[in-house]
Protein backbone atom coordinates (compact mmCIF):
# COMPACT_ATOMS: atom_id res chain seq x y z
CA UNK A 1 0.00 0.00 0.00
CA UNK A 2 1.25 3.52 -0.80
CA UNK A 3 2.01 5.59 2.26
CA UNK A 4 -0.28 8.64 2.52
CA UNK A 5 2.87 10.68 3.14
CA UNK A 6 4.44 9.89 -0.23
CA UNK A 7 1.28 10.09 -2.35
CA UNK A 8 1.53 13.39 -4.23
CA UNK A 9 -1.67 15.04 -5.46
CA UNK A 10 -2.06 15.33 -9.22
CA UNK A 11 -4.07 18.00 -11.09
CA UNK A 12 -7.32 16.57 -12.47
CA UNK A 13 -8.66 16.74 -16.02
CA UNK A 14 -11.64 19.11 -16.17
CA UNK A 15 -13.22 21.94 -18.13
CA UNK A 16 -13.24 24.73 -15.52
CA UNK A 17 -11.22 27.79 -16.50
CA UNK A 18 -12.19 30.39 -13.96
CA UNK A 19 -14.16 30.44 -10.69
CA UNK A 20 -15.13 33.26 -8.33
CA UNK A 21 -15.16 33.34 -4.53
CA UNK A 22 -16.94 35.66 -2.11
CA UNK A 23 -17.65 35.93 1.62
CA UNK A 24 -21.09 37.05 2.71
CA UNK A 25 -23.15 37.71 5.86
CA UNK A 26 -21.50 37.92 9.30
CA UNK A 27 -17.74 37.40 9.15
CA UNK A 28 -16.25 34.39 10.92
CA UNK A 29 -12.67 33.56 11.94
CA UNK A 30 -11.30 31.13 9.35
CA UNK A 31 -12.94 32.78 6.33
CA UNK A 32 -9.49 33.92 5.22
CA UNK A 33 -8.16 30.39 5.53
CA UNK A 34 -11.07 29.23 3.35
CA UNK A 35 -10.37 31.89 0.70
CA UNK A 36 -6.72 30.89 0.68
CA UNK A 37 -7.63 27.23 0.27
CA UNK A 38 -10.03 27.94 -2.62
CA UNK A 39 -7.46 30.10 -4.43
CA UNK A 40 -4.58 27.69 -3.97
CA UNK A 41 -6.52 24.48 -4.68
CA UNK A 42 -7.97 26.06 -7.82
CA UNK A 43 -4.57 27.29 -8.97
CA UNK A 44 -3.17 23.80 -8.37
CA UNK A 45 -5.90 22.48 -10.67
CA UNK A 46 -5.12 25.09 -13.37
CA UNK A 47 -8.19 27.22 -12.61
CA UNK A 48 -8.08 31.01 -12.29
CA UNK A 49 -9.83 32.65 -9.34
CA UNK A 50 -11.67 35.95 -9.19
CA UNK A 51 -12.22 37.43 -5.71
CA UNK A 52 -15.50 39.33 -5.26
CA UNK A 53 -15.37 42.05 -2.61
CA UNK A 54 -18.22 42.81 -0.17
CA UNK A 55 -20.24 39.69 -0.85
CA UNK A 56 -23.32 39.82 -3.05
CA UNK A 57 -23.47 43.62 -2.98
CA UNK A 58 -19.97 43.66 -4.49
CA UNK A 59 -21.06 41.11 -7.08
CA UNK A 60 -24.00 43.34 -7.94
CA UNK A 61 -21.56 46.23 -8.55
CA UNK A 62 -18.91 44.09 -10.28
CA UNK A 63 -16.31 44.73 -7.55
CA UNK A 64 -13.98 41.88 -8.59
CA UNK A 65 -10.30 41.14 -9.22
CA UNK A 66 -8.11 38.18 -10.06
CA UNK A 67 -6.43 36.47 -7.09
CA UNK A 68 -3.27 34.37 -7.30
CA UNK A 69 -1.59 32.22 -4.64
CA UNK A 70 0.61 35.12 -3.46
CA UNK A 71 -2.45 37.35 -2.95
CA UNK A 72 -3.62 34.98 -0.23
CA UNK A 73 -0.23 34.66 1.52
CA UNK A 74 -0.05 35.51 5.22
CA UNK A 75 -3.82 35.47 5.80
CA UNK A 76 -4.42 31.97 7.22
CA UNK A 77 -3.89 33.31 10.76
CA UNK A 78 -6.03 36.43 10.36
CA UNK A 79 -9.59 36.96 11.54
CA UNK A 80 -12.18 38.77 9.43
CA UNK A 81 -12.19 38.39 5.66
CA UNK A 82 -9.76 39.96 3.19
CA UNK A 83 -12.62 40.04 0.66
CA UNK A 84 -14.82 42.05 3.04
CA UNK A 85 -18.42 41.06 3.61
CA UNK A 86 -21.90 42.56 3.66
CA UNK A 87 -25.53 41.74 4.23
CA UNK A 88 -26.86 42.69 0.79
CA UNK A 89 -30.27 44.23 0.19
CA UNK A 90 -29.84 44.66 -3.59
CA UNK A 91 -29.52 40.89 -3.92
CA UNK A 92 -33.08 40.41 -2.68
CA UNK A 93 -34.49 41.68 -6.00
CA UNK A 94 -34.43 39.65 -9.27
CA UNK A 95 -32.93 42.72 -11.05
CA UNK A 96 -30.09 42.87 -8.53
CA UNK A 97 -29.32 39.18 -9.03
CA UNK A 98 -29.47 39.55 -12.82
CA UNK A 99 -26.82 42.29 -12.67
CA UNK A 100 -24.58 40.11 -10.52
CA UNK A 101 -25.02 37.15 -12.88
CA UNK A 102 -24.10 39.39 -15.83
CA UNK A 103 -20.88 40.47 -14.09
CA UNK A 104 -19.91 36.82 -13.62
CA UNK A 105 -20.58 36.16 -17.31
CA UNK A 106 -18.60 39.27 -18.34
CA UNK A 107 -15.67 37.97 -16.31
CA UNK A 108 -15.99 34.49 -17.94
CA UNK A 109 -16.57 32.90 -14.55
CA UNK A 110 -17.72 29.25 -14.77
CA UNK A 111 -18.71 28.79 -11.12
CA UNK A 112 -18.91 30.56 -7.75
CA UNK A 113 -17.89 29.59 -4.22
CA UNK A 114 -19.98 31.33 -1.54
CA UNK A 115 -18.57 31.34 2.00
CA UNK A 116 -21.23 32.27 4.56
CA UNK A 117 -24.36 31.20 6.41
CA UNK A 118 -27.90 30.35 5.35
CA UNK A 119 -28.67 33.89 4.10
CA UNK A 120 -25.65 33.64 1.80
CA UNK A 121 -26.75 30.22 0.59
CA UNK A 122 -30.16 31.68 -0.30
CA UNK A 123 -28.24 34.15 -2.48
CA UNK A 124 -26.30 31.33 -4.14
CA UNK A 125 -29.44 29.25 -4.56
CA UNK A 126 -31.26 32.00 -6.50
CA UNK A 127 -28.21 32.63 -8.67
CA UNK A 128 -28.20 29.00 -9.67
CA UNK A 129 -31.97 28.67 -10.13
CA UNK A 130 -32.48 31.90 -12.07
CA UNK A 131 -29.26 32.12 -14.07
CA UNK A 132 -27.90 28.59 -14.28
CA UNK A 133 -24.61 29.55 -12.62
CA UNK A 134 -22.87 26.73 -10.79
CA UNK A 135 -22.56 27.58 -7.09
CA UNK A 136 -21.18 25.68 -4.10
CA UNK A 137 -21.25 26.95 -0.53
CA UNK A 138 -18.84 26.71 2.38
CA UNK A 139 -20.30 26.96 5.91
CA UNK A 140 -18.84 30.18 7.34
CA UNK A 141 -20.63 31.40 10.46
CA UNK A 142 -19.81 31.40 14.15
CA UNK A 143 -23.34 30.17 14.97
CA UNK A 144 -22.79 26.56 13.82
CA UNK A 145 -26.46 26.50 12.81
CA UNK A 146 -26.19 24.87 9.37
CA UNK A 147 -27.59 21.42 8.78
CA UNK A 148 -25.20 19.14 6.87
CA UNK A 149 -21.93 19.84 8.65
CA UNK A 150 -20.85 19.00 12.18
CA UNK A 151 -19.13 22.35 12.51
CA UNK A 152 -19.06 25.65 10.67
CA UNK A 153 -15.94 27.69 9.99
CA UNK A 154 -15.50 30.18 12.86
CA UNK A 155 -17.45 28.28 15.49
CA UNK A 156 -14.47 26.84 17.37
CA UNK A 157 -12.79 30.26 17.64
CA UNK A 158 -15.99 31.96 18.80
CA UNK A 159 -16.41 29.37 21.56
CA UNK A 160 -12.79 29.89 22.68
CA UNK A 161 -13.19 33.67 22.70
CA UNK A 162 -16.40 33.50 24.72
CA UNK A 163 -14.88 30.96 27.09
CA UNK A 164 -11.88 33.18 27.86
CA UNK A 165 -14.31 35.96 28.78
CA UNK A 166 -16.37 33.62 30.98
CA UNK A 167 -13.24 32.49 32.84
CA UNK A 168 -12.33 36.11 33.57
CA UNK A 169 -15.85 37.00 34.63
CA UNK A 170 -15.92 34.04 36.99
CA UNK A 171 -12.98 35.55 38.91
CA UNK A 172 -14.84 38.74 39.63
CA UNK A 173 -18.18 36.93 40.17
CA UNK A 174 -16.55 34.75 42.84
CA UNK A 175 -14.76 37.68 44.51
CA UNK A 176 -17.95 39.71 44.81
CA UNK A 177 -20.29 36.76 45.37
CA UNK A 178 -22.46 37.90 42.50
CA UNK A 179 -24.60 36.35 39.83
CA UNK A 180 -23.24 37.05 36.34
CA UNK A 181 -25.48 36.70 33.32
CA UNK A 182 -23.37 36.41 30.16
CA UNK A 183 -25.01 36.74 26.77
CA UNK A 184 -23.27 34.98 23.89
CA UNK A 185 -24.10 35.11 20.17
CA UNK A 186 -26.53 32.74 18.52
CA UNK A 187 -29.63 34.27 17.00
CA UNK A 188 -31.46 31.04 16.24
CA UNK A 189 -29.28 28.36 17.78
CA UNK A 190 -27.69 27.68 21.14
CA UNK A 191 -24.57 25.79 20.01
CA UNK A 192 -22.15 28.45 21.25
CA UNK A 193 -24.09 28.90 24.49
CA UNK A 194 -24.18 25.20 25.33
CA UNK A 195 -20.49 24.54 24.62
CA UNK A 196 -19.46 27.64 26.56
CA UNK A 197 -21.73 26.68 29.47
CA UNK A 198 -20.25 23.19 29.74
CA UNK A 199 -16.64 24.30 29.23
CA UNK A 200 -17.06 27.27 31.55
CA UNK A 201 -18.79 25.31 34.31
CA UNK A 202 -21.88 27.53 34.21
CA UNK A 203 -24.70 27.06 36.69
CA UNK A 204 -27.42 27.60 34.06
CA UNK A 205 -27.78 27.95 30.32
CA UNK A 206 -30.62 29.44 28.26
CA UNK A 207 -30.95 28.46 24.61
CA UNK A 208 -33.25 29.73 21.83
CA UNK A 209 -34.35 26.10 21.42
CA UNK A 210 -35.48 26.07 25.05
CA UNK A 211 -38.90 26.45 26.55
CA UNK A 212 -37.26 26.98 29.92
CA UNK A 213 -39.06 29.30 32.28
CA UNK A 214 -37.29 31.97 34.35
CA UNK A 215 -39.15 30.57 37.39
CA UNK A 216 -37.05 27.38 37.05
CA UNK A 217 -33.92 29.51 37.17
CA UNK A 218 -35.03 31.27 40.33
CA UNK A 219 -35.66 27.92 41.99
CA UNK A 220 -32.32 26.60 40.86
CA UNK A 221 -30.54 29.74 42.15
CA UNK A 222 -32.14 29.17 45.54
CA UNK A 223 -30.93 25.57 45.51
CA UNK A 224 -27.44 26.73 44.54
CA UNK A 225 -27.35 29.03 47.53
CA UNK A 226 -28.57 26.26 49.81
CA UNK A 227 -25.77 24.03 48.48
CA UNK A 228 -23.21 26.66 49.47
CA UNK A 229 -22.62 28.39 46.15
CA UNK A 230 -21.96 32.09 46.62
CA UNK A 231 -21.70 33.09 42.94
CA UNK A 232 -23.23 31.89 39.69
CA UNK A 233 -22.51 32.07 35.99
CA UNK A 234 -25.56 32.01 33.74
CA UNK A 235 -25.04 31.74 29.98
CA UNK A 236 -27.79 33.06 27.73
CA UNK A 237 -27.86 32.76 23.93
CA UNK A 238 -28.90 36.06 22.36
CA UNK A 239 -31.81 34.27 20.67
CA UNK A 240 -33.44 33.26 23.96
CA UNK A 241 -36.59 35.39 24.31
CA UNK A 242 -35.60 38.61 26.12
CA UNK A 243 -31.90 37.76 25.78
CA UNK A 244 -29.42 38.27 28.62
CA UNK A 245 -31.09 41.50 29.67
CA UNK A 246 -34.42 39.74 30.21
CA UNK A 247 -32.84 37.05 32.36
CA UNK A 248 -30.75 39.53 34.40
CA UNK A 249 -33.77 41.80 34.98
CA UNK A 250 -35.90 38.87 36.13
CA UNK A 251 -33.27 37.74 38.63
CA UNK A 252 -32.83 41.23 40.09
CA UNK A 253 -36.57 41.85 40.20
CA UNK A 254 -37.57 38.53 41.73
CA UNK A 255 -34.67 37.89 44.09
CA UNK A 256 -32.92 41.21 44.72
CA UNK A 257 -29.64 39.32 44.23
CA UNK A 258 -26.68 41.45 43.12
CA UNK A 259 -26.64 40.60 39.39
CA UNK A 260 -24.47 41.84 36.53
CA UNK A 261 -24.98 41.43 32.80
CA UNK A 262 -22.19 41.15 30.24
CA UNK A 263 -23.08 41.00 26.56
CA UNK A 264 -20.08 39.61 24.71
CA UNK A 265 -21.36 40.65 21.28
CA UNK A 266 -19.17 41.01 18.22
CA UNK A 267 -15.92 40.27 20.04
CA UNK A 268 -16.89 36.64 19.37
CA UNK A 269 -16.62 37.19 15.62
CA UNK A 270 -13.05 38.51 15.67
CA UNK A 271 -9.55 37.28 16.37
CA UNK A 272 -7.09 34.82 14.96
CA UNK A 273 -8.80 31.51 14.10
CA UNK A 274 -7.92 28.55 16.31
CA UNK A 275 -6.31 25.54 14.66
CA UNK A 276 -9.58 23.58 14.29
CA UNK A 277 -11.12 26.42 12.27
CA UNK A 278 -8.02 26.76 10.09
CA UNK A 279 -7.92 23.03 9.37
CA UNK A 280 -11.67 22.85 8.67
CA UNK A 281 -11.51 25.90 6.38
CA UNK A 282 -8.50 24.54 4.50
CA UNK A 283 -10.05 21.12 4.00
CA UNK A 284 -13.43 22.51 2.94
CA UNK A 285 -11.90 25.13 0.61
CA UNK A 286 -10.01 22.41 -1.21
CA UNK A 287 -13.12 20.17 -1.23
CA UNK A 288 -15.21 22.99 -2.75
CA UNK A 289 -12.88 23.19 -5.74
CA UNK A 290 -12.94 19.38 -6.14
CA UNK A 291 -16.75 19.46 -5.91
CA UNK A 292 -16.97 22.00 -8.74
CA UNK A 293 -14.57 19.96 -10.85
CA UNK A 294 -16.78 16.91 -10.24
CA UNK A 295 -19.78 18.88 -11.54
CA UNK A 296 -21.47 19.55 -8.18
CA UNK A 297 -23.64 22.62 -7.81
CA UNK A 298 -26.34 23.95 -5.50
CA UNK A 299 -24.77 22.28 -2.48
CA UNK A 300 -22.97 23.22 0.70
CA UNK A 301 -19.71 21.35 1.20
CA UNK A 302 -19.44 20.32 4.84
CA UNK A 303 -17.69 17.81 7.06
CA UNK A 304 -19.18 15.22 9.41
CA UNK A 305 -17.78 12.13 11.09
CA UNK A 306 -18.43 10.37 7.75
CA UNK A 307 -16.09 12.75 5.91
CA UNK A 308 -16.85 15.43 3.32
CA UNK A 309 -20.58 15.92 2.66
CA UNK A 310 -22.64 17.72 0.01
CA UNK A 311 -25.96 19.08 1.26
CA UNK A 312 -28.46 20.77 -1.10
CA UNK A 313 -28.71 24.46 -0.19
CA UNK A 314 -32.39 24.22 0.72
CA UNK A 315 -31.75 21.47 3.26
CA UNK A 316 -29.16 23.62 5.04
CA UNK A 317 -31.88 26.02 6.13
CA UNK A 318 -34.98 23.82 6.05
CA UNK A 319 -33.58 21.06 8.25
CA UNK A 320 -32.54 21.86 11.77
CA UNK A 321 -29.25 20.95 13.40
CA UNK A 322 -30.28 20.40 17.00
CA UNK A 323 -28.09 21.19 19.96
CA UNK A 324 -26.93 18.06 21.69
CA UNK A 325 -29.58 17.01 24.22
CA UNK A 326 -26.98 14.76 25.81
CA UNK A 327 -24.66 17.67 26.39
CA UNK A 328 -27.53 19.71 27.77
CA UNK A 329 -28.37 16.96 30.24
CA UNK A 330 -24.69 16.73 31.16
CA UNK A 331 -24.52 20.51 31.76
CA UNK A 332 -27.45 20.29 34.15
CA UNK A 333 -26.00 17.32 36.02
CA UNK A 334 -22.58 18.92 36.50
CA UNK A 335 -23.88 22.24 37.75
CA UNK A 336 -25.00 20.94 41.16
O1 LIG B 1 -23.03 35.78 11.95
C1 LIG B 1 -23.90 35.33 12.90
C2 LIG B 1 -24.11 36.41 13.91
O2 LIG B 1 -22.91 36.71 14.56
C3 LIG B 1 -25.19 36.08 14.93
O3 LIG B 1 -24.73 35.29 15.99
C4 LIG B 1 -25.65 37.46 15.34
O4 LIG B 1 -26.95 37.41 15.79
C5 LIG B 1 -25.54 38.24 14.08
O5 LIG B 1 -24.57 37.61 13.30
C6 LIG B 1 -25.18 39.70 14.25
O6 LIG B 1 -25.19 40.31 13.01
P1 LIG B 1 -24.69 41.78 12.71
O7 LIG B 1 -23.19 41.74 12.66
O8 LIG B 1 -25.27 42.10 11.39
O9 LIG B 1 -25.15 42.64 13.83
Coordinates of C-alpha atoms and ligand atoms in Angstrom, one line a residue:
X1 CA 0.0 0.0 0.0
X2 CA 1.3 3.5 -0.8
X3 CA 2.0 5.6 2.3
X4 CA -0.3 8.6 2.5
X5 CA 2.9 10.7 3.1
X6 CA 4.4 9.9 -0.2
X7 CA 1.3 10.1 -2.3
X8 CA 1.5 13.4 -4.2
X9 CA -1.7 15.0 -5.5
X10 CA -2.1 15.3 -9.2
X11 CA -4.1 18.0 -11.1
X12 CA -7.3 16.6 -12.5
X13 CA -8.7 16.7 -16.0
X14 CA -11.6 19.1 -16.2
X15 CA -13.2 21.9 -18.1
X16 CA -13.2 24.7 -15.5
X17 CA -11.2 27.8 -16.5
X18 CA -12.2 30.4 -14.0
X19 CA -14.2 30.4 -10.7
X20 CA -15.1 33.3 -8.3
X21 CA -15.2 33.3 -4.5
X22 CA -16.9 35.7 -2.1
X23 CA -17.6 35.9 1.6
X24 CA -21.1 37.1 2.7
X25 CA -23.1 37.7 5.9
X26 CA -21.5 37.9 9.3
X27 CA -17.7 37.4 9.1
X28 CA -16.2 34.4 10.9
X29 CA -12.7 33.6 11.9
X30 CA -11.3 31.1 9.3
X31 CA -12.9 32.8 6.3
X32 CA -9.5 33.9 5.2
X33 CA -8.2 30.4 5.5
X34 CA -11.1 29.2 3.3
X35 CA -10.4 31.9 0.7
X36 CA -6.7 30.9 0.7
X37 CA -7.6 27.2 0.3
X38 CA -10.0 27.9 -2.6
X39 CA -7.5 30.1 -4.4
X40 CA -4.6 27.7 -4.0
X41 CA -6.5 24.5 -4.7
X42 CA -8.0 26.1 -7.8
X43 CA -4.6 27.3 -9.0
X44 CA -3.2 23.8 -8.4
X45 CA -5.9 22.5 -10.7
X46 CA -5.1 25.1 -13.4
X47 CA -8.2 27.2 -12.6
X48 CA -8.1 31.0 -12.3
X49 CA -9.8 32.7 -9.3
X50 CA -11.7 36.0 -9.2
X51 CA -12.2 37.4 -5.7
X52 CA -15.5 39.3 -5.3
X53 CA -15.4 42.1 -2.6
X54 CA -18.2 42.8 -0.2
X55 CA -20.2 39.7 -0.8
X56 CA -23.3 39.8 -3.0
X57 CA -23.5 43.6 -3.0
X58 CA -20.0 43.7 -4.5
X59 CA -21.1 41.1 -7.1
X60 CA -24.0 43.3 -7.9
X61 CA -21.6 46.2 -8.5
X62 CA -18.9 44.1 -10.3
X63 CA -16.3 44.7 -7.6
X64 CA -14.0 41.9 -8.6
X65 CA -10.3 41.1 -9.2
X66 CA -8.1 38.2 -10.1
X67 CA -6.4 36.5 -7.1
X68 CA -3.3 34.4 -7.3
X69 CA -1.6 32.2 -4.6
X70 CA 0.6 35.1 -3.5
X71 CA -2.4 37.3 -3.0
X72 CA -3.6 35.0 -0.2
X73 CA -0.2 34.7 1.5
X74 CA -0.1 35.5 5.2
X75 CA -3.8 35.5 5.8
X76 CA -4.4 32.0 7.2
X77 CA -3.9 33.3 10.8
X78 CA -6.0 36.4 10.4
X79 CA -9.6 37.0 11.5
X80 CA -12.2 38.8 9.4
X81 CA -12.2 38.4 5.7
X82 CA -9.8 40.0 3.2
X83 CA -12.6 40.0 0.7
X84 CA -14.8 42.1 3.0
X85 CA -18.4 41.1 3.6
X86 CA -21.9 42.6 3.7
X87 CA -25.5 41.7 4.2
X88 CA -26.9 42.7 0.8
X89 CA -30.3 44.2 0.2
X90 CA -29.8 44.7 -3.6
X91 CA -29.5 40.9 -3.9
X92 CA -33.1 40.4 -2.7
X93 CA -34.5 41.7 -6.0
X94 CA -34.4 39.6 -9.3
X95 CA -32.9 42.7 -11.0
X96 CA -30.1 42.9 -8.5
X97 CA -29.3 39.2 -9.0
X98 CA -29.5 39.6 -12.8
X99 CA -26.8 42.3 -12.7
X100 CA -24.6 40.1 -10.5
X101 CA -25.0 37.2 -12.9
X102 CA -24.1 39.4 -15.8
X103 CA -20.9 40.5 -14.1
X104 CA -19.9 36.8 -13.6
X105 CA -20.6 36.2 -17.3
X106 CA -18.6 39.3 -18.3
X107 CA -15.7 38.0 -16.3
X108 CA -16.0 34.5 -17.9
X109 CA -16.6 32.9 -14.6
X110 CA -17.7 29.2 -14.8
X111 CA -18.7 28.8 -11.1
X112 CA -18.9 30.6 -7.7
X113 CA -17.9 29.6 -4.2
X114 CA -20.0 31.3 -1.5
X115 CA -18.6 31.3 2.0
X116 CA -21.2 32.3 4.6
X117 CA -24.4 31.2 6.4
X118 CA -27.9 30.4 5.3
X119 CA -28.7 33.9 4.1
X120 CA -25.7 33.6 1.8
X121 CA -26.7 30.2 0.6
X122 CA -30.2 31.7 -0.3
X123 CA -28.2 34.1 -2.5
X124 CA -26.3 31.3 -4.1
X125 CA -29.4 29.3 -4.6
X126 CA -31.3 32.0 -6.5
X127 CA -28.2 32.6 -8.7
X128 CA -28.2 29.0 -9.7
X129 CA -32.0 28.7 -10.1
X130 CA -32.5 31.9 -12.1
X131 CA -29.3 32.1 -14.1
X132 CA -27.9 28.6 -14.3
X133 CA -24.6 29.5 -12.6
X134 CA -22.9 26.7 -10.8
X135 CA -22.6 27.6 -7.1
X136 CA -21.2 25.7 -4.1
X137 CA -21.2 27.0 -0.5
X138 CA -18.8 26.7 2.4
X139 CA -20.3 27.0 5.9
X140 CA -18.8 30.2 7.3
X141 CA -20.6 31.4 10.5
X142 CA -19.8 31.4 14.1
X143 CA -23.3 30.2 15.0
X144 CA -22.8 26.6 13.8
X145 CA -26.5 26.5 12.8
X146 CA -26.2 24.9 9.4
X147 CA -27.6 21.4 8.8
X148 CA -25.2 19.1 6.9
X149 CA -21.9 19.8 8.7
X150 CA -20.8 19.0 12.2
X151 CA -19.1 22.4 12.5
X152 CA -19.1 25.6 10.7
X153 CA -15.9 27.7 10.0
X154 CA -15.5 30.2 12.9
X155 CA -17.4 28.3 15.5
X156 CA -14.5 26.8 17.4
X157 CA -12.8 30.3 17.6
X158 CA -16.0 32.0 18.8
X159 CA -16.4 29.4 21.6
X160 CA -12.8 29.9 22.7
X161 CA -13.2 33.7 22.7
X162 CA -16.4 33.5 24.7
X163 CA -14.9 31.0 27.1
X164 CA -11.9 33.2 27.9
X165 CA -14.3 36.0 28.8
X166 CA -16.4 33.6 31.0
X167 CA -13.2 32.5 32.8
X168 CA -12.3 36.1 33.6
X169 CA -15.9 37.0 34.6
X170 CA -15.9 34.0 37.0
X171 CA -13.0 35.5 38.9
X172 CA -14.8 38.7 39.6
X173 CA -18.2 36.9 40.2
X174 CA -16.6 34.8 42.8
X175 CA -14.8 37.7 44.5
X176 CA -17.9 39.7 44.8
X177 CA -20.3 36.8 45.4
X178 CA -22.5 37.9 42.5
X179 CA -24.6 36.4 39.8
X180 CA -23.2 37.0 36.3
X181 CA -25.5 36.7 33.3
X182 CA -23.4 36.4 30.2
X183 CA -25.0 36.7 26.8
X184 CA -23.3 35.0 23.9
X185 CA -24.1 35.1 20.2
X186 CA -26.5 32.7 18.5
X187 CA -29.6 34.3 17.0
X188 CA -31.5 31.0 16.2
X189 CA -29.3 28.4 17.8
X190 CA -27.7 27.7 21.1
X191 CA -24.6 25.8 20.0
X192 CA -22.1 28.5 21.3
X193 CA -24.1 28.9 24.5
X194 CA -24.2 25.2 25.3
X195 CA -20.5 24.5 24.6
X196 CA -19.5 27.6 26.6
X197 CA -21.7 26.7 29.5
X198 CA -20.2 23.2 29.7
X199 CA -16.6 24.3 29.2
X200 CA -17.1 27.3 31.5
X201 CA -18.8 25.3 34.3
X202 CA -21.9 27.5 34.2
X203 CA -24.7 27.1 36.7
X204 CA -27.4 27.6 34.1
X205 CA -27.8 27.9 30.3
X206 CA -30.6 29.4 28.3
X207 CA -30.9 28.5 24.6
X208 CA -33.3 29.7 21.8
X209 CA -34.4 26.1 21.4
X210 CA -35.5 26.1 25.0
X211 CA -38.9 26.5 26.6
X212 CA -37.3 27.0 29.9
X213 CA -39.1 29.3 32.3
X214 CA -37.3 32.0 34.4
X215 CA -39.2 30.6 37.4
X216 CA -37.1 27.4 37.1
X217 CA -33.9 29.5 37.2
X218 CA -35.0 31.3 40.3
X219 CA -35.7 27.9 42.0
X220 CA -32.3 26.6 40.9
X221 CA -30.5 29.7 42.2
X222 CA -32.1 29.2 45.5
X223 CA -30.9 25.6 45.5
X224 CA -27.4 26.7 44.5
X225 CA -27.4 29.0 47.5
X226 CA -28.6 26.3 49.8
X227 CA -25.8 24.0 48.5
X228 CA -23.2 26.7 49.5
X229 CA -22.6 28.4 46.1
X230 CA -22.0 32.1 46.6
X231 CA -21.7 33.1 42.9
X232 CA -23.2 31.9 39.7
X233 CA -22.5 32.1 36.0
X234 CA -25.6 32.0 33.7
X235 CA -25.0 31.7 30.0
X236 CA -27.8 33.1 27.7
X237 CA -27.9 32.8 23.9
X238 CA -28.9 36.1 22.4
X239 CA -31.8 34.3 20.7
X240 CA -33.4 33.3 24.0
X241 CA -36.6 35.4 24.3
X242 CA -35.6 38.6 26.1
X243 CA -31.9 37.8 25.8
X244 CA -29.4 38.3 28.6
X245 CA -31.1 41.5 29.7
X246 CA -34.4 39.7 30.2
X247 CA -32.8 37.0 32.4
X248 CA -30.8 39.5 34.4
X249 CA -33.8 41.8 35.0
X250 CA -35.9 38.9 36.1
X251 CA -33.3 37.7 38.6
X252 CA -32.8 41.2 40.1
X253 CA -36.6 41.8 40.2
X254 CA -37.6 38.5 41.7
X255 CA -34.7 37.9 44.1
X256 CA -32.9 41.2 44.7
X257 CA -29.6 39.3 44.2
X258 CA -26.7 41.4 43.1
X259 CA -26.6 40.6 39.4
X260 CA -24.5 41.8 36.5
X261 CA -25.0 41.4 32.8
X262 CA -22.2 41.2 30.2
X263 CA -23.1 41.0 26.6
X264 CA -20.1 39.6 24.7
X265 CA -21.4 40.6 21.3
X266 CA -19.2 41.0 18.2
X267 CA -15.9 40.3 20.0
X268 CA -16.9 36.6 19.4
X269 CA -16.6 37.2 15.6
X270 CA -13.1 38.5 15.7
X271 CA -9.6 37.3 16.4
X272 CA -7.1 34.8 15.0
X273 CA -8.8 31.5 14.1
X274 CA -7.9 28.5 16.3
X275 CA -6.3 25.5 14.7
X276 CA -9.6 23.6 14.3
X277 CA -11.1 26.4 12.3
X278 CA -8.0 26.8 10.1
X279 CA -7.9 23.0 9.4
X280 CA -11.7 22.9 8.7
X281 CA -11.5 25.9 6.4
X282 CA -8.5 24.5 4.5
X283 CA -10.1 21.1 4.0
X284 CA -13.4 22.5 2.9
X285 CA -11.9 25.1 0.6
X286 CA -10.0 22.4 -1.2
X287 CA -13.1 20.2 -1.2
X288 CA -15.2 23.0 -2.7
X289 CA -12.9 23.2 -5.7
X290 CA -12.9 19.4 -6.1
X291 CA -16.8 19.5 -5.9
X292 CA -17.0 22.0 -8.7
X293 CA -14.6 20.0 -10.9
X294 CA -16.8 16.9 -10.2
X295 CA -19.8 18.9 -11.5
X296 CA -21.5 19.5 -8.2
X297 CA -23.6 22.6 -7.8
X298 CA -26.3 24.0 -5.5
X299 CA -24.8 22.3 -2.5
X300 CA -23.0 23.2 0.7
X301 CA -19.7 21.4 1.2
X302 CA -19.4 20.3 4.8
X303 CA -17.7 17.8 7.1
X304 CA -19.2 15.2 9.4
X305 CA -17.8 12.1 11.1
X306 CA -18.4 10.4 7.8
X307 CA -16.1 12.7 5.9
X308 CA -16.8 15.4 3.3
X309 CA -20.6 15.9 2.7
X310 CA -22.6 17.7 0.0
X311 CA -26.0 19.1 1.3
X312 CA -28.5 20.8 -1.1
X313 CA -28.7 24.5 -0.2
X314 CA -32.4 24.2 0.7
X315 CA -31.7 21.5 3.3
X316 CA -29.2 23.6 5.0
X317 CA -31.9 26.0 6.1
X318 CA -35.0 23.8 6.0
X319 CA -33.6 21.1 8.3
X320 CA -32.5 21.9 11.8
X321 CA -29.3 21.0 13.4
X322 CA -30.3 20.4 17.0
X323 CA -28.1 21.2 20.0
X324 CA -26.9 18.1 21.7
X325 CA -29.6 17.0 24.2
X326 CA -27.0 14.8 25.8
X327 CA -24.7 17.7 26.4
X328 CA -27.5 19.7 27.8
X329 CA -28.4 17.0 30.2
X330 CA -24.7 16.7 31.2
X331 CA -24.5 20.5 31.8
X332 CA -27.5 20.3 34.2
X333 CA -26.0 17.3 36.0
X334 CA -22.6 18.9 36.5
X335 CA -23.9 22.2 37.8
X336 CA -25.0 20.9 41.2
Ligands
LIG1 O1 -23.0 35.8 12.0 C1 -23.9 35.3 12.9 C2 -24.1 36.4 13.9 O2 -22.9 36.7 14.6 C3 -25.2 36.1 14.9 O3 -24.7 35.3 16.0 C4 -25.6 37.5 15.3 O4 -27.0 37.4 15.8 C5 -25.5 38.2 14.1 O5 -24.6 37.6 13.3 C6 -25.2 39.7 14.3 O6 -25.2 40.3 13.0 P1 -24.7 41.8 12.7 O7 -23.2 41.7 12.7 O8 -25.3 42.1 11.4 O9 -25.2 42.6 13.8

